[in-house]
Amino acid sequence: VQLQASGGGLVQSGASLTLSCTTSGFNLDYSAVGWFRQAPGKEREAVSCMSLSDGSTDYSDSVKGRFTVARANGENTVYLRMHSLKPEDTGVYYCAKSKHLDLGGSPSRCSAHEYVSWGQGTQVTVSS
């Protein structure tokens, strides 16, 4: 099982950026994948999670309405489209595979401790 996040960079406040999570070694169709971020000196926090089997999603309040998680049909890649970026969105962004098959309609399944098989992160820096 492998996941690799990419697409980070340095952008100005208000800009948009799309991150990619490339996956391999498991059937993405029957999995849940989450995006998480960690800012310097802070704990890792959930950004967004997606159940690939039914398309259900969950977002943290801080990104709701600005970020969208999606998968292009037939691809083993999950995208995080980020708009109206703010300096507080700065951090290392990771994607990971849930130990559950789906989100089960529970926000608790979009928590870092529910996720295994973490990939290397990608740095996102938003300047003011």
PDB file of C-alpha atoms in Angstrom:
ATOM      1  CA  VAL A   1       0.000   0.000   0.000  1.00  0.00           C
ATOM      2  CA  GLN A   2       1.448   3.328  -1.051  1.00  0.00           C
ATOM      3  CA  LEU A   3       0.186   6.875  -1.153  1.00  0.00           C
ATOM      4  CA  GLN A   4       2.102   9.914  -2.327  1.00  0.00           C
ATOM      5  CA  ALA A   5       0.971  13.502  -1.987  1.00  0.00           C
ATOM      6  CA  SER A   6       2.229  16.095  -4.448  1.00  0.00           C
ATOM      7  CA  GLY A   7       1.404  19.500  -5.865  1.00  0.00           C
ATOM      8  CA  GLY A   8       2.289  21.760  -2.994  1.00  0.00           C
ATOM      9  CA  GLY A   9       3.984  25.095  -3.389  1.00  0.00           C
ATOM     10  CA  LEU A  10       4.245  28.719  -2.368  1.00  0.00           C
ATOM     11  CA  VAL A  11       1.216  30.825  -3.256  1.00  0.00           C
ATOM     12  CA  GLN A  12      -0.274  34.141  -2.262  1.00  0.00           C
ATOM     13  CA  SER A  13      -3.346  34.545  -0.123  1.00  0.00           C
ATOM     14  CA  GLY A  14      -6.478  34.073  -2.209  1.00  0.00           C
ATOM     15  CA  ALA A  15      -4.841  31.771  -4.716  1.00  0.00           C
ATOM     16  CA  SER A  16      -5.841  28.239  -5.651  1.00  0.00           C
ATOM     17  CA  LEU A  17      -3.834  25.036  -5.596  1.00  0.00           C
ATOM     18  CA  THR A  18      -4.625  21.415  -6.347  1.00  0.00           C
ATOM     19  CA  LEU A  19      -2.924  18.587  -4.492  1.00  0.00           C
ATOM     20  CA  SER A  20      -2.763  15.030  -5.821  1.00  0.00           C
ATOM     21  CA  CYS A  21      -2.643  11.786  -3.848  1.00  0.00           C
ATOM     22  CA  THR A  22      -1.400   8.991  -6.063  1.00  0.00           C
ATOM     23  CA  THR A  23      -2.242   5.552  -4.709  1.00  0.00           C
ATOM     24  CA  SER A  24      -1.155   1.998  -5.422  1.00  0.00           C
ATOM     25  CA  GLY A  25      -1.264  -1.447  -3.874  1.00  0.00           C
ATOM     26  CA  PHE A  26      -4.924  -1.451  -2.892  1.00  0.00           C
ATOM     27  CA  ASN A  27      -8.356  -1.131  -4.451  1.00  0.00           C
ATOM     28  CA  LEU A  28      -9.230   2.533  -4.211  1.00  0.00           C
ATOM     29  CA  ASP A  29     -12.840   1.782  -5.177  1.00  0.00           C
ATOM     30  CA  TYR A  30     -13.422   0.202  -1.765  1.00  0.00           C
ATOM     31  CA  SER A  31     -11.455   2.548   0.411  1.00  0.00           C
ATOM     32  CA  ALA A  32     -11.623   5.836   2.248  1.00  0.00           C
ATOM     33  CA  VAL A  33      -8.820   8.351   1.815  1.00  0.00           C
ATOM     34  CA  GLY A  34      -8.149  11.370   3.949  1.00  0.00           C
ATOM     35  CA  TRP A  35      -6.215  14.589   3.600  1.00  0.00           C
ATOM     36  CA  PHE A  36      -4.505  15.950   6.680  1.00  0.00           C
ATOM     37  CA  ARG A  37      -2.171  18.837   7.386  1.00  0.00           C
ATOM     38  CA  GLN A  38       0.326  19.769  10.023  1.00  0.00           C
ATOM     39  CA  ALA A  39       1.543  23.269  10.687  1.00  0.00           C
ATOM     40  CA  PRO A  40       4.790  23.916  12.582  1.00  0.00           C
ATOM     41  CA  GLY A  41       4.300  23.380  16.290  1.00  0.00           C
ATOM     42  CA  LYS A  42       0.774  22.073  15.853  1.00  0.00           C
ATOM     43  CA  GLU A  43      -0.816  18.665  15.817  1.00  0.00           C
ATOM     44  CA  ARG A  44      -1.836  16.980  12.608  1.00  0.00           C
ATOM     45  CA  GLU A  45      -5.417  17.853  11.752  1.00  0.00           C
ATOM     46  CA  ALA A  46      -7.970  16.452   9.363  1.00  0.00           C
ATOM     47  CA  VAL A  47      -8.757  18.552   6.303  1.00  0.00           C
ATOM     48  CA  SER A  48     -11.038  16.340   4.254  1.00  0.00           C
ATOM     49  CA  CYS A  49     -11.937  12.691   3.824  1.00  0.00           C
ATOM     50  CA  MET A  50     -13.643  10.788   1.070  1.00  0.00           C
ATOM     51  CA  SER A  51     -15.256   7.388   0.816  1.00  0.00           C
ATOM     52  CA  LEU A  52     -14.504   6.197  -2.700  1.00  0.00           C
ATOM     53  CA  SER A  53     -17.203   3.524  -2.680  1.00  0.00           C
ATOM     54  CA  ASP A  54     -20.112   5.924  -2.286  1.00  0.00           C
ATOM     55  CA  GLY A  55     -18.539   9.311  -2.894  1.00  0.00           C
ATOM     56  CA  SER A  56     -19.382  10.648   0.550  1.00  0.00           C
ATOM     57  CA  THR A  57     -17.104  13.367   1.857  1.00  0.00           C
ATOM     58  CA  ASP A  58     -16.311  15.213   5.052  1.00  0.00           C
ATOM     59  CA  TYR A  59     -14.571  18.532   5.566  1.00  0.00           C
ATOM     60  CA  SER A  60     -13.204  20.400   8.535  1.00  0.00           C
ATOM     61  CA  ASP A  61     -15.067  23.591   9.331  1.00  0.00           C
ATOM     62  CA  SER A  62     -11.977  25.646   8.504  1.00  0.00           C
ATOM     63  CA  VAL A  63     -11.946  24.546   4.851  1.00  0.00           C
ATOM     64  CA  LYS A  64     -15.609  23.871   4.169  1.00  0.00           C
ATOM     65  CA  GLY A  65     -16.718  25.766   1.073  1.00  0.00           C
ATOM     66  CA  ARG A  66     -13.140  26.410  -0.051  1.00  0.00           C
ATOM     67  CA  PHE A  67     -11.684  22.918  -0.521  1.00  0.00           C
ATOM     68  CA  THR A  68     -13.056  20.040  -2.566  1.00  0.00           C
ATOM     69  CA  VAL A  69     -11.924  16.429  -2.512  1.00  0.00           C
ATOM     70  CA  ALA A  70     -12.532  14.389  -5.627  1.00  0.00           C
ATOM     71  CA  ARG A  71     -11.360  11.517  -7.761  1.00  0.00           C
ATOM     72  CA  ALA A  72     -11.249  11.525 -11.523  1.00  0.00           C
ATOM     73  CA  ASN A  73     -13.030   8.494 -12.978  1.00  0.00           C
ATOM     74  CA  GLY A  74     -10.733   5.584 -13.554  1.00  0.00           C
ATOM     75  CA  GLU A  75      -7.746   7.163 -11.890  1.00  0.00           C
ATOM     76  CA  ASN A  76      -5.978   5.933  -8.793  1.00  0.00           C
ATOM     77  CA  THR A  77      -5.540   9.515  -7.678  1.00  0.00           C
ATOM     78  CA  VAL A  78      -7.506  11.569  -5.182  1.00  0.00           C
ATOM     79  CA  TYR A  79      -7.346  15.326  -5.571  1.00  0.00           C
ATOM     80  CA  LEU A  80      -7.705  18.128  -3.059  1.00  0.00           C
ATOM     81  CA  ARG A  81      -8.711  21.311  -4.827  1.00  0.00           C
ATOM     82  CA  MET A  82      -8.025  24.314  -2.624  1.00  0.00           C
ATOM     83  CA  HIS A  83      -9.426  27.773  -3.322  1.00  0.00           C
ATOM     84  CA  SER A  84      -9.271  31.109  -1.525  1.00  0.00           C
ATOM     85  CA  LEU A  85      -6.190  29.987   0.333  1.00  0.00           C
ATOM     86  CA  LYS A  86      -5.319  31.721   3.583  1.00  0.00           C
ATOM     87  CA  PRO A  87      -2.028  31.962   5.479  1.00  0.00           C
ATOM     88  CA  GLU A  88      -3.509  29.663   8.130  1.00  0.00           C
ATOM     89  CA  ASP A  89      -3.753  26.930   5.486  1.00  0.00           C
ATOM     90  CA  THR A  90       0.040  26.706   5.524  1.00  0.00           C
ATOM     91  CA  GLY A  91       1.442  23.333   6.488  1.00  0.00           C
ATOM     92  CA  VAL A  92       2.578  19.961   5.279  1.00  0.00           C
ATOM     93  CA  TYR A  93      -0.319  18.131   3.634  1.00  0.00           C
ATOM     94  CA  TYR A  94      -0.547  14.355   3.802  1.00  0.00           C
ATOM     95  CA  CYS A  95      -2.891  11.792   2.349  1.00  0.00           C
ATOM     96  CA  ALA A  96      -3.590   8.465   4.005  1.00  0.00           C
ATOM     97  CA  LYS A  97      -5.756   5.379   3.689  1.00  0.00           C
ATOM     98  CA  SER A  98      -8.412   4.709   6.300  1.00  0.00           C
ATOM     99  CA  LYS A  99      -8.450   1.450   8.227  1.00  0.00           C
ATOM    100  CA  HIS A 100     -12.173   1.447   7.418  1.00  0.00           C
ATOM    101  CA  LEU A 101     -13.707   0.746   4.023  1.00  0.00           C
ATOM    102  CA  ASP A 102     -15.779   3.920   4.127  1.00  0.00           C
ATOM    103  CA  LEU A 103     -16.666   6.922   6.273  1.00  0.00           C
ATOM    104  CA  GLY A 104     -19.742   5.172   7.653  1.00  0.00           C
ATOM    105  CA  GLY A 105     -21.559   8.465   7.892  1.00  0.00           C
ATOM    106  CA  SER A 106     -19.501   9.328  10.951  1.00  0.00           C
ATOM    107  CA  PRO A 107     -17.293  12.430  11.245  1.00  0.00           C
ATOM    108  CA  SER A 108     -15.144  10.475  13.687  1.00  0.00           C
ATOM    109  CA  ARG A 109     -13.842   8.456  10.749  1.00  0.00           C
ATOM    110  CA  CYS A 110     -12.164  11.593   9.436  1.00  0.00           C
ATOM    111  CA  SER A 111      -9.659  11.631  12.265  1.00  0.00           C
ATOM    112  CA  ALA A 112      -5.954  10.975  11.904  1.00  0.00           C
ATOM    113  CA  HIS A 113      -5.965   7.995  14.265  1.00  0.00           C
ATOM    114  CA  GLU A 114      -8.377   6.190  11.934  1.00  0.00           C
ATOM    115  CA  TYR A 115      -5.844   6.297   9.098  1.00  0.00           C
ATOM    116  CA  VAL A 116      -2.924   4.083   8.238  1.00  0.00           C
ATOM    117  CA  SER A 117      -0.502   3.889   5.337  1.00  0.00           C
ATOM    118  CA  TRP A 118       0.567   7.514   5.343  1.00  0.00           C
ATOM    119  CA  GLY A 119       2.410   8.930   2.393  1.00  0.00           C
ATOM    120  CA  GLN A 120       5.087  11.579   2.406  1.00  0.00           C
ATOM    121  CA  GLY A 121       3.660  15.037   2.651  1.00  0.00           C
ATOM    122  CA  THR A 122       3.797  18.040   0.386  1.00  0.00           C
ATOM    123  CA  GLN A 123       4.441  21.556   1.670  1.00  0.00           C
ATOM    124  CA  VAL A 124       1.859  24.269   1.113  1.00  0.00           C
ATOM    125  CA  THR A 125       2.852  27.800   2.036  1.00  0.00           C
ATOM    126  CA  VAL A 126       0.404  30.663   1.722  1.00  0.00           C
ATOM    127  CA  SER A 127       1.870  34.137   2.023  1.00  0.00           C
ATOM    128  CA  SER A 128      -0.175  37.105   3.154  1.00  0.00           C
TER     129      SER A 128
END
